[in-house]
Amino acid sequence: MSSAVRLVRNHRLTQAVDYAYAAAVDVPVRSLWLAGACPLDTEGRTVAVGDYAGQAHQVMRNLLAVLEGEGAVLTDLVRTTVYVASSRQSDLVAVWEVYREYLGAHDVPSTLLGVSVLGYDDQLVEVEAVAVLKREREDEGAKSGVGAESEAEAG
Amino acid sequence: MSSAVRLVRNHRLTQAVDYAYAAAVDVPVRSLWLAGACPLDTEGRTVAVGDYAGQAHQVMRNLLAVLEGEGAVLTDLVRTTVYVASSRQSDLVAVWEVYREYLGAHDVPSTLLGVSVLGYDDQLVEVEAVAVLKREREDEGAKSGVGAESEAEAG
Amino acid sequence: MSSAVRLVRNHRLTQAVDYAYAAAVDVPVRSLWLAGACPLDTEGRTVAVGDYAGQAHQVMRNLLAVLEGEGAVLTDLVRTTVYVASSRQSDLVAVWEVYREYLGAHDVPSTLLGVSVLGYDDQLVEVEAVAVLKREREDEGAKSGVGAESEAEAG
């Protein structure tokens, strides 16, 4: 509701896709560019070796942690790219289903693709994202951090 | 001409590429993040099975539909990524040639790459894009829709 | 220091990654979307055929040239994607090591992935990027070009 992101539908295209066709940002905003979230634990080890769905869960948990660290939430996402190290469409679908669980009604524009290999040992999944947040106060947003949104007033 | 996007050339690099080296946005803008456009018809079926060029045409038509639905045009694009499910460079080139037909003089910065597989059955092509539109009136842009640009006045 | 980009860390996630988890932009800015930088020389020929590290150097030199052409520097980068035409993780790592040499302390959010093929003959590496620059003067930024930053005053 307080998101700066407006998800865009299009009645001329198929409704048989489970994501928005675009995301529009119309107001002065703060943007957040996330590194591709990886299936790493807090020790930097790849979790769920060989398990596409298991890695997708860890990736989404890590992506949420980055958002939360900046006072952002999933509904601030404006676009994602979902990378799956596989040439089988079924592996892509397995990852996508986990990813979609986390997104829920905020079915942000996305691209899903199979890649030949990813950067970490045993890594099967990576999700990169861009978020756009409503600006709180001019030049004050960066300092206020997590949870500041409810206290801030428009500047 | 009324685009917020300025395509960037660079005389120190080769001129033997058919795209701009960067796109700059210098003014207050409205941004539009598009989902990867897919070769789906209005029933959600993949068209032109096995035909890279045929799918590229449908992808570009669908991308245009999303832009038009937001009152945007091709010259508002700021960046694209062209995904081709193939390991043969000739398939990438076939897709690129169709894609370039649509872009014309607005040779927006792009990346062209071969991927191992894409999300939909029989899908060979996907094009994702970001567009940046001149803001019309503060907070009014979202409501005015297709064709509003010529009527709007600067706020 | 004068960058509009603030690199984001996260203490809940592993520190065993050599890039920031996100990049935040909090102030009115000028954005620059770069085409994927390619390992081409000034004649448009692919250099360092068969040599991942050699191509990575040329890619980063070309990326720097585009930034410089717009009066931008590496610390203005907000996100990159590093594409490597290989299914071997060791090739990705070889490219990444060169890429990281150039970035230094500005360890911008990035995604590193293996792709099946890239657009140019013999091309093994491509790096795409988005930069965000502090605006200099309203509507004047585009004209002032390289080196203008130190002379410009806030509008």
Short mmCIF file of C-alpha atoms in Angstrom, two decimals:
data_model
loop_
_atom_site.label_atom_id
_atom_site.label_comp_id
_atom_site.label_asym_id
_atom_site.label_seq_id
_atom_site.Cartn_x
_atom_site.Cartn_y
_atom_site.Cartn_z
CA MET A 1 0.00 0.00 0.00
CA SER A 2 2.76 2.45 0.83
CA SER A 3 4.90 0.91 -1.93
CA ALA A 4 6.28 3.15 -4.66
CA VAL A 5 5.91 0.23 -7.06
CA ARG A 6 2.78 -0.14 -9.18
CA LEU A 7 2.46 -3.54 -10.86
CA VAL A 8 1.23 -3.32 -14.43
CA ARG A 9 -1.25 -5.68 -16.12
CA ASN A 10 -2.07 -5.81 -19.82
CA HIS A 11 -5.38 -7.07 -21.17
CA ARG A 12 -4.06 -7.52 -24.71
CA LEU A 13 -1.60 -10.22 -23.60
CA THR A 14 -2.27 -13.65 -22.14
CA GLN A 15 -3.49 -13.70 -18.55
CA ALA A 16 -1.90 -17.17 -18.22
CA VAL A 17 1.30 -15.89 -16.62
CA ASP A 18 1.82 -15.60 -12.90
CA TYR A 19 3.70 -12.30 -12.88
CA ALA A 20 3.01 -8.69 -13.73
CA TYR A 21 4.01 -7.46 -17.18
CA ALA A 22 5.80 -4.45 -15.80
CA ALA A 23 6.37 -2.44 -12.69
CA ALA A 24 6.04 1.32 -12.79
CA VAL A 25 7.61 3.81 -10.46
CA ASP A 26 6.00 7.24 -10.62
CA VAL A 27 7.20 9.15 -7.60
CA PRO A 28 10.53 10.35 -6.19
CA VAL A 29 12.12 7.24 -4.85
CA ARG A 30 15.04 5.52 -3.21
CA SER A 31 16.34 2.60 -5.28
CA LEU A 32 18.04 -0.51 -3.98
CA TRP A 33 20.05 -2.79 -6.26
CA LEU A 34 20.60 -6.23 -4.79
CA ALA A 35 23.44 -8.56 -5.55
CA GLY A 36 22.20 -11.91 -6.80
CA ALA A 37 21.05 -13.71 -3.64
CA CYS A 38 22.91 -17.00 -3.20
CA PRO A 39 22.12 -20.26 -1.34
CA LEU A 40 24.84 -19.62 1.25
CA ASP A 41 24.56 -20.09 5.00
CA THR A 42 26.07 -17.68 7.50
CA GLU A 43 29.42 -19.49 7.19
CA GLY A 44 29.47 -18.96 3.43
CA ARG A 45 28.77 -22.61 2.62
CA THR A 46 26.34 -23.65 -0.11
CA VAL A 47 23.31 -25.32 1.50
CA ALA A 48 21.06 -28.07 0.12
CA VAL A 49 23.57 -29.52 -2.32
CA GLY A 50 21.76 -31.02 -5.30
CA ASP A 51 18.37 -29.72 -4.15
CA TYR A 52 16.91 -26.98 -6.35
CA ALA A 53 13.93 -26.23 -4.12
CA GLY A 54 16.03 -26.25 -0.96
CA GLN A 55 18.49 -23.77 -2.42
CA ALA A 56 15.62 -21.59 -3.63
CA HIS A 57 14.33 -21.33 -0.06
CA GLN A 58 17.75 -20.26 1.23
CA VAL A 59 18.12 -17.75 -1.60
CA MET A 60 14.78 -16.15 -0.78
CA ARG A 61 15.57 -16.05 2.94
CA ASN A 62 18.86 -14.31 2.15
CA LEU A 63 17.17 -11.89 -0.23
CA LEU A 64 14.66 -11.02 2.50
CA ALA A 65 17.50 -10.41 4.94
CA VAL A 66 19.07 -7.88 2.59
CA LEU A 67 15.75 -6.11 2.08
CA GLU A 68 15.06 -6.04 5.83
CA GLY A 69 18.53 -4.69 6.50
CA GLU A 70 17.55 -1.63 4.45
CA GLY A 71 14.06 -1.27 5.92
CA ALA A 72 12.51 -2.69 2.75
CA VAL A 73 9.98 -5.46 2.18
CA LEU A 74 9.13 -7.82 -0.67
CA THR A 75 6.47 -5.44 -1.99
CA ASP A 76 9.21 -2.91 -2.68
CA LEU A 77 10.72 -5.21 -5.32
CA VAL A 78 10.37 -3.87 -8.84
CA ARG A 79 12.06 -6.63 -10.87
CA THR A 80 13.85 -9.93 -10.36
CA THR A 81 15.89 -12.35 -12.43
CA VAL A 82 15.85 -16.02 -11.40
CA TYR A 83 18.92 -18.00 -12.50
CA VAL A 84 18.89 -21.81 -12.36
CA ALA A 85 21.97 -23.87 -13.17
CA SER A 86 20.28 -26.50 -15.30
CA SER A 87 19.20 -27.26 -18.85
CA ARG A 88 16.00 -28.96 -17.68
CA GLN A 89 12.85 -26.88 -17.64
CA SER A 90 11.53 -28.95 -14.72
CA ASP A 91 14.36 -27.65 -12.53
CA LEU A 92 13.44 -24.09 -13.48
CA VAL A 93 9.83 -24.74 -12.56
CA ALA A 94 10.82 -26.25 -9.19
CA VAL A 95 12.76 -23.10 -8.33
CA TRP A 96 10.04 -20.82 -9.65
CA GLU A 97 7.40 -22.46 -7.45
CA VAL A 98 9.43 -21.77 -4.31
CA TYR A 99 10.19 -18.23 -5.47
CA ARG A 100 6.50 -17.55 -6.10
CA GLU A 101 5.56 -18.74 -2.60
CA TYR A 102 7.60 -15.90 -1.17
CA LEU A 103 6.35 -13.23 -3.57
CA GLY A 104 2.66 -13.98 -3.08
CA ALA A 105 0.38 -11.28 -4.47
CA HIS A 106 3.35 -9.05 -5.35
CA ASP A 107 4.04 -10.96 -8.56
CA VAL A 108 6.83 -8.69 -9.65
CA PRO A 109 8.13 -8.73 -13.26
CA SER A 110 10.77 -11.39 -13.61
CA THR A 111 12.86 -13.41 -16.01
CA LEU A 112 13.50 -17.11 -15.36
CA LEU A 113 16.42 -18.74 -17.15
CA GLY A 114 18.68 -21.73 -17.17
CA VAL A 115 22.42 -21.06 -17.04
CA SER A 116 25.38 -23.36 -17.58
CA VAL A 117 26.98 -22.78 -14.17
CA LEU A 118 26.92 -20.32 -11.26
CA GLY A 119 29.75 -18.83 -9.23
CA TYR A 120 29.84 -20.86 -6.02
CA ASP A 121 30.61 -24.53 -5.55
CA ASP A 122 27.42 -26.58 -5.91
CA GLN A 123 25.34 -23.47 -6.49
CA LEU A 124 22.11 -24.15 -8.39
CA VAL A 125 20.04 -21.02 -7.79
CA GLU A 126 20.53 -17.25 -7.71
CA VAL A 127 17.96 -14.45 -7.64
CA GLU A 128 18.86 -10.86 -8.37
CA ALA A 129 16.50 -7.99 -7.70
CA VAL A 130 15.91 -4.25 -7.76
CA ALA A 131 13.73 -2.57 -5.17
CA VAL A 132 12.34 0.94 -5.10
CA LEU A 133 11.32 2.52 -1.80
CA LYS A 134 9.31 5.59 -1.10
CA ARG A 135 11.65 8.34 0.04
CA GLU A 136 11.07 9.30 3.60
CA ARG A 137 12.72 12.63 4.11
CA GLU A 138 15.04 14.28 1.63
CA ASP A 139 18.55 13.03 2.42
CA GLU A 140 17.42 11.43 5.68
CA GLY A 141 16.36 8.03 4.35
CA ALA A 142 19.83 6.54 4.51
CA LYS A 143 20.29 7.22 8.17
CA SER A 144 16.95 6.07 9.52
CA GLY A 145 17.38 2.35 8.75
CA VAL A 146 15.07 -0.55 9.61
CA GLY A 147 11.61 0.27 10.89
CA ALA A 148 11.95 3.97 10.23
CA GLU A 149 9.22 3.94 7.64
CA SER A 150 6.34 4.19 10.09
CA GLU A 151 7.92 7.09 11.94
CA ALA A 152 9.02 9.14 8.95
CA GLU A 153 6.99 11.96 7.56
CA ALA A 154 6.98 13.20 4.00
CA GLY A 155 9.51 15.89 3.49
CA MET B 1 12.66 13.83 -29.18
CA SER B 2 10.55 13.99 -26.05
CA SER B 3 12.31 10.94 -24.65
CA ALA B 4 14.07 11.16 -21.29
CA VAL B 5 16.66 8.71 -22.63
CA ARG B 6 19.89 9.96 -24.20
CA LEU B 7 21.82 7.28 -26.08
CA VAL B 8 25.54 7.46 -25.50
CA ARG B 9 28.27 6.92 -28.12
CA ASN B 10 31.98 6.57 -27.46
CA HIS B 11 34.64 7.46 -30.00
CA ARG B 12 37.37 5.52 -28.18
CA LEU B 13 35.62 2.19 -28.72
CA THR B 14 34.84 0.36 -31.91
CA GLN B 15 32.03 1.81 -34.04
CA ALA B 16 31.41 -1.71 -35.36
CA VAL B 17 28.55 -2.44 -32.96
CA ASP B 18 24.93 -1.75 -33.74
CA TYR B 19 23.90 -0.48 -30.31
CA ALA B 20 24.63 2.48 -28.10
CA TYR B 21 27.28 2.05 -25.41
CA ALA B 22 25.07 3.45 -22.71
CA ALA B 23 21.84 5.26 -22.11
CA ALA B 24 21.75 8.25 -19.81
CA VAL B 25 18.78 9.62 -17.94
CA ASP B 26 19.27 13.15 -16.70
CA VAL B 27 15.87 14.46 -15.74
CA PRO B 28 13.16 13.54 -13.22
CA VAL B 29 11.57 10.49 -14.67
CA ARG B 30 9.05 7.70 -14.42
CA SER B 31 10.67 4.27 -14.74
CA LEU B 32 9.05 1.14 -16.10
CA TRP B 33 10.52 -2.31 -15.46
CA LEU B 34 9.26 -4.92 -17.88
CA ALA B 35 9.01 -8.61 -17.26
CA GLY B 36 10.91 -10.60 -19.85
CA ALA B 37 8.64 -10.55 -22.91
CA CYS B 38 7.77 -14.10 -24.00
CA PRO B 39 6.64 -15.65 -27.31
CA LEU B 40 3.14 -16.35 -25.99
CA ASP B 41 -0.15 -15.75 -27.80
CA THR B 42 -3.23 -14.39 -26.07
CA GLU B 43 -4.14 -17.91 -24.93
CA GLY B 44 -0.76 -18.31 -23.23
CA ARG B 45 0.57 -20.77 -25.82
CA THR B 46 4.10 -20.60 -27.18
CA VAL B 47 3.98 -19.61 -30.85
CA ALA B 48 6.36 -20.51 -33.70
CA VAL B 49 7.71 -23.70 -32.12
CA GLY B 50 11.28 -24.29 -33.26
CA ASP B 51 11.46 -20.94 -35.07
CA TYR B 52 13.84 -18.43 -33.48
CA ALA B 53 12.92 -15.53 -35.75
CA GLY B 54 9.20 -16.22 -35.46
CA GLN B 55 9.37 -16.21 -31.67
CA ALA B 56 11.42 -13.04 -31.72
CA HIS B 57 8.65 -11.28 -33.65
CA GLN B 58 6.02 -12.36 -31.13
CA VAL B 59 8.26 -11.31 -28.24
CA MET B 60 8.71 -7.85 -29.69
CA ARG B 61 4.99 -7.50 -30.40
CA ASN B 62 4.26 -8.43 -26.78
CA LEU B 63 6.91 -6.05 -25.49
CA LEU B 64 5.35 -3.24 -27.54
CA ALA B 65 1.93 -4.08 -26.09
CA VAL B 66 3.25 -3.66 -22.55
CA LEU B 67 4.89 -0.36 -23.43
CA GLU B 68 1.74 0.91 -25.15
CA GLY B 69 -0.37 -0.12 -22.18
CA GLU B 70 1.64 2.37 -20.12
CA GLY B 71 1.68 5.13 -22.72
CA ALA B 72 5.30 4.39 -23.57
CA VAL B 73 7.04 3.79 -26.88
CA LEU B 74 10.18 1.98 -28.02
CA THR B 75 12.25 5.15 -27.76
CA ASP B 76 11.57 5.17 -24.02
CA LEU B 77 13.58 1.96 -23.60
CA VAL B 78 16.82 2.44 -21.73
CA ARG B 79 18.23 -1.10 -21.72
CA THR B 80 17.32 -4.59 -22.88
CA THR B 81 18.61 -8.12 -22.39
CA VAL B 82 17.98 -10.62 -25.18
CA TYR B 83 17.92 -14.26 -24.07
CA VAL B 84 18.11 -17.06 -26.64
CA ALA B 85 17.80 -20.71 -25.67
CA SER B 86 20.65 -22.05 -27.78
CA SER B 87 24.38 -22.66 -27.76
CA ARG B 88 24.72 -21.68 -31.42
CA GLN B 89 25.76 -18.14 -32.18
CA SER B 90 23.79 -18.25 -35.44
CA ASP B 91 20.56 -18.61 -33.46
CA LEU B 92 21.49 -15.55 -31.39
CA VAL B 93 22.15 -13.59 -34.55
CA ALA B 94 18.81 -14.63 -36.07
CA VAL B 95 16.99 -13.33 -32.99
CA TRP B 96 19.08 -10.18 -32.85
CA GLU B 97 18.25 -9.29 -36.45
CA VAL B 98 14.52 -9.39 -35.74
CA TYR B 99 14.98 -7.47 -32.49
CA ARG B 100 16.97 -4.75 -34.29
CA GLU B 101 14.25 -4.33 -36.92
CA TYR B 102 11.90 -3.20 -34.17
CA LEU B 103 14.38 -0.91 -32.43
CA GLY B 104 15.46 0.94 -35.56
CA ALA B 105 17.42 4.09 -34.81
CA HIS B 106 16.85 3.73 -31.05
CA ASP B 107 19.67 1.19 -30.71
CA VAL B 108 19.36 0.90 -26.98
CA PRO B 109 22.15 -0.69 -24.89
CA SER B 110 21.63 -4.43 -24.75
CA THR B 111 23.15 -7.74 -23.85
CA LEU B 112 22.62 -10.78 -26.09
CA LEU B 113 23.23 -14.21 -24.59
CA GLY B 114 22.58 -17.89 -25.06
CA VAL B 115 20.93 -19.70 -22.17
CA SER B 116 20.44 -23.39 -21.52
CA VAL B 117 16.65 -23.26 -21.25
CA LEU B 118 13.81 -20.77 -20.69
CA GLY B 119 10.70 -21.01 -18.53
CA TYR B 120 7.89 -21.95 -20.94
CA ASP B 121 7.47 -25.08 -23.02
CA ASP B 122 9.23 -24.68 -26.36
CA GLN B 123 10.33 -21.15 -25.49
CA LEU B 124 13.41 -20.02 -27.43
CA VAL B 125 13.42 -16.24 -26.95
CA GLU B 126 12.84 -13.72 -24.17
CA VAL B 127 13.58 -9.99 -24.06
CA GLU B 128 13.59 -8.02 -20.85
CA ALA B 129 13.69 -4.25 -20.75
CA VAL B 130 13.66 -1.11 -18.67
CA ALA B 131 12.03 2.08 -19.92
CA VAL B 132 12.23 5.59 -18.56
CA LEU B 133 9.50 8.09 -19.33
CA LYS B 134 9.40 11.79 -18.90
CA ARG B 135 7.17 12.63 -15.97
CA GLU B 136 4.04 14.42 -17.00
CA ARG B 137 2.50 15.87 -13.90
CA GLU B 138 3.53 15.03 -10.37
CA ASP B 139 1.48 11.99 -9.33
CA GLU B 140 -0.75 12.26 -12.40
CA GLY B 141 1.32 10.21 -14.82
CA ALA B 142 -0.08 6.87 -13.74
CA LYS B 143 -3.68 7.83 -14.39
CA SER B 144 -3.35 9.39 -17.80
CA GLY B 145 -2.49 6.23 -19.73
CA VAL B 146 -2.01 5.76 -23.48
CA GLY B 147 -1.81 8.85 -25.61
CA ALA B 148 -1.81 11.25 -22.69
CA GLU B 149 1.68 12.48 -23.45
CA SER B 150 0.66 15.03 -26.03
CA GLU B 151 -2.01 16.50 -23.78
CA ALA B 152 0.01 16.67 -20.57
CA GLU B 153 1.71 19.78 -19.42
CA ALA B 154 4.78 20.00 -17.21
CA GLY B 155 3.94 20.23 -13.52
CA MET C 1 32.94 10.00 -1.31
CA SER C 2 31.02 12.11 -3.76
CA SER C 3 29.29 8.99 -5.11
CA ALA C 4 25.50 8.77 -4.99
CA VAL C 5 25.89 5.03 -4.42
CA ARG C 6 25.92 3.61 -0.92
CA LEU C 7 27.10 -0.01 -0.73
CA VAL C 8 25.08 -2.11 1.68
CA ARG C 9 26.43 -4.78 4.05
CA ASN C 10 24.37 -7.24 6.07
CA HIS C 11 25.57 -8.79 9.30
CA ARG C 12 22.98 -11.58 9.22
CA LEU C 13 24.47 -13.06 6.06
CA THR C 14 27.85 -14.61 5.43
CA GLN C 15 30.78 -12.19 5.26
CA ALA C 16 32.54 -14.70 2.99
CA VAL C 17 31.53 -12.95 -0.23
CA ASP C 18 33.60 -10.32 -1.95
CA TYR C 19 30.79 -8.00 -2.97
CA ALA C 20 28.22 -5.80 -1.30
CA TYR C 21 24.76 -7.24 -0.75
CA ALA C 22 23.06 -4.23 -2.24
CA ALA C 23 23.65 -0.71 -3.44
CA ALA C 24 21.33 2.05 -2.31
CA VAL C 25 20.68 5.35 -4.03
CA ASP C 26 19.05 7.93 -1.84
CA VAL C 27 19.40 11.25 -3.58
CA PRO C 28 18.25 12.79 -6.87
CA VAL C 29 20.49 11.22 -9.43
CA ARG C 30 21.50 10.77 -13.03
CA SER C 31 21.43 7.14 -14.11
CA LEU C 32 23.57 5.51 -16.78
CA TRP C 33 22.68 2.14 -18.28
CA LEU C 34 25.62 0.48 -20.00
CA ALA C 35 25.47 -1.99 -22.82
CA GLY C 36 27.23 -5.22 -21.95
CA ALA C 37 30.93 -4.39 -22.36
CA CYS C 38 32.56 -6.72 -24.89
CA PRO C 39 36.17 -7.86 -25.53
CA LEU C 40 36.41 -5.89 -28.77
CA ASP C 41 39.31 -3.76 -29.92
CA THR C 42 38.86 -0.44 -31.68
CA GLU C 43 38.47 -2.26 -35.00
CA GLY C 44 35.60 -4.34 -33.62
CA ARG C 45 37.64 -7.54 -33.46
CA THR C 46 37.44 -9.92 -30.51
CA VAL C 47 40.78 -9.88 -28.65
CA ALA C 48 42.49 -12.65 -26.66
CA VAL C 49 40.77 -15.55 -28.43
CA GLY C 50 40.45 -18.49 -26.04
CA ASP C 51 41.76 -16.48 -23.07
CA TYR C 52 39.15 -15.77 -20.39
CA ALA C 53 41.35 -13.49 -18.30
CA GLY C 54 42.63 -11.59 -21.33
CA GLN C 55 39.11 -10.91 -22.55
CA ALA C 56 38.08 -9.83 -19.05
CA HIS C 57 40.79 -7.18 -19.07
CA GLN C 58 39.62 -5.81 -22.42
CA VAL C 59 36.00 -5.83 -21.24
CA MET C 60 36.87 -3.83 -18.14
CA ARG C 61 38.97 -1.36 -20.15
CA ASN C 62 36.03 -0.85 -22.51
CA LEU C 63 33.60 -0.48 -19.64
CA LEU C 64 35.85 2.18 -18.10
CA ALA C 65 35.98 4.01 -21.43
CA VAL C 66 32.18 4.24 -21.52
CA LEU C 67 32.06 5.49 -17.94
CA GLU C 68 34.77 8.06 -18.61
CA GLY C 69 32.99 9.22 -21.73
CA GLU C 70 30.11 10.27 -19.49
CA GLY C 71 32.25 11.76 -16.73
CA ALA C 72 31.62 8.75 -14.50
CA VAL C 73 34.00 6.50 -12.57
CA LEU C 74 33.94 2.94 -11.27
CA THR C 75 32.62 4.06 -7.90
CA ASP C 76 29.47 5.28 -9.64
CA LEU C 77 28.55 1.70 -10.58
CA VAL C 78 25.51 0.41 -8.77
CA ARG C 79 25.23 -3.13 -10.17
CA THR C 80 26.93 -5.40 -12.66
CA THR C 81 26.27 -8.75 -14.30
CA VAL C 82 29.28 -10.81 -15.39
CA TYR C 83 28.58 -13.26 -18.23
CA VAL C 84 31.08 -16.00 -19.03
CA ALA C 85 30.62 -18.34 -22.00
CA SER C 86 31.53 -21.58 -20.25
CA SER C 87 30.08 -24.39 -18.19
CA ARG C 88 33.21 -24.62 -16.03
CA GLN C 89 33.20 -22.79 -12.73
CA SER C 90 36.97 -22.31 -12.98
CA ASP C 91 36.47 -20.12 -16.06
CA LEU C 92 33.97 -18.00 -14.14
CA VAL C 93 36.43 -17.59 -11.30
CA ALA C 94 39.22 -16.59 -13.69
CA VAL C 95 37.04 -13.83 -15.10
CA TRP C 96 35.80 -12.77 -11.69
CA GLU C 97 39.34 -12.32 -10.38
CA VAL C 98 40.19 -9.90 -13.19
CA TYR C 99 36.88 -8.09 -12.75
CA ARG C 100 37.51 -7.68 -9.02
CA GLU C 101 40.96 -6.19 -9.62
CA TYR C 102 39.30 -3.29 -11.40
CA LEU C 103 36.53 -2.78 -8.86
CA GLY C 104 38.81 -2.72 -5.83
CA ALA C 105 37.08 -1.44 -2.71
CA HIS C 106 33.90 -0.57 -4.62
CA ASP C 107 32.68 -4.18 -4.53
CA VAL C 108 29.42 -3.43 -6.24
CA PRO C 109 26.52 -5.95 -6.17
CA SER C 110 26.93 -8.39 -9.01
CA THR C 111 25.75 -11.65 -10.51
CA LEU C 112 28.27 -14.03 -12.09
CA LEU C 113 26.94 -16.66 -14.46
CA GLY C 114 27.92 -19.10 -17.15
CA VAL C 115 26.09 -18.82 -20.47
CA SER C 116 26.01 -21.13 -23.45
CA VAL C 117 27.25 -18.59 -25.99
CA LEU C 118 27.67 -14.82 -26.44
CA GLY C 119 26.95 -12.60 -29.43
CA TYR C 120 30.34 -12.01 -31.06
CA ASP C 121 32.67 -14.52 -32.69
CA ASP C 122 35.01 -16.03 -30.08
CA GLN C 123 33.47 -13.91 -27.31
CA LEU C 124 33.93 -15.42 -23.85
CA VAL C 125 33.17 -12.51 -21.51
CA GLU C 126 30.65 -9.69 -21.20
CA VAL C 127 29.95 -7.34 -18.30
CA GLU C 128 26.85 -5.20 -18.11
CA ALA C 129 26.42 -2.42 -15.59
CA VAL C 130 24.27 0.39 -14.28
CA ALA C 131 25.80 3.53 -12.83
CA VAL C 132 24.19 6.32 -10.86
CA LEU C 133 25.80 9.76 -10.76
CA LYS C 134 25.13 12.68 -8.56
CA ARG C 135 23.28 15.31 -10.51
CA GLU C 136 25.29 18.40 -11.03
CA ARG C 137 22.96 21.11 -12.18
CA GLU C 138 19.40 20.54 -13.25
CA ASP C 139 19.47 19.76 -17.00
CA GLU C 140 23.13 20.75 -17.26
CA GLY C 141 24.68 17.41 -16.40
CA ALA C 142 24.51 16.03 -19.91
CA LYS C 143 26.47 18.87 -21.44
CA SER C 144 29.29 19.18 -18.96
CA GLY C 145 30.99 15.86 -19.80
CA VAL C 146 34.25 14.43 -18.46
CA GLY C 147 35.81 16.10 -15.47
CA ALA C 148 32.94 18.48 -14.89
CA GLU C 149 32.11 16.99 -11.51
CA SER C 150 34.71 18.93 -9.59
CA GLU C 151 33.65 22.22 -11.14
CA ALA C 152 29.90 21.78 -10.86
CA GLU C 153 27.86 23.18 -8.02
CA ALA C 154 24.56 21.87 -6.74
CA GLY C 155 21.59 23.42 -8.47
#
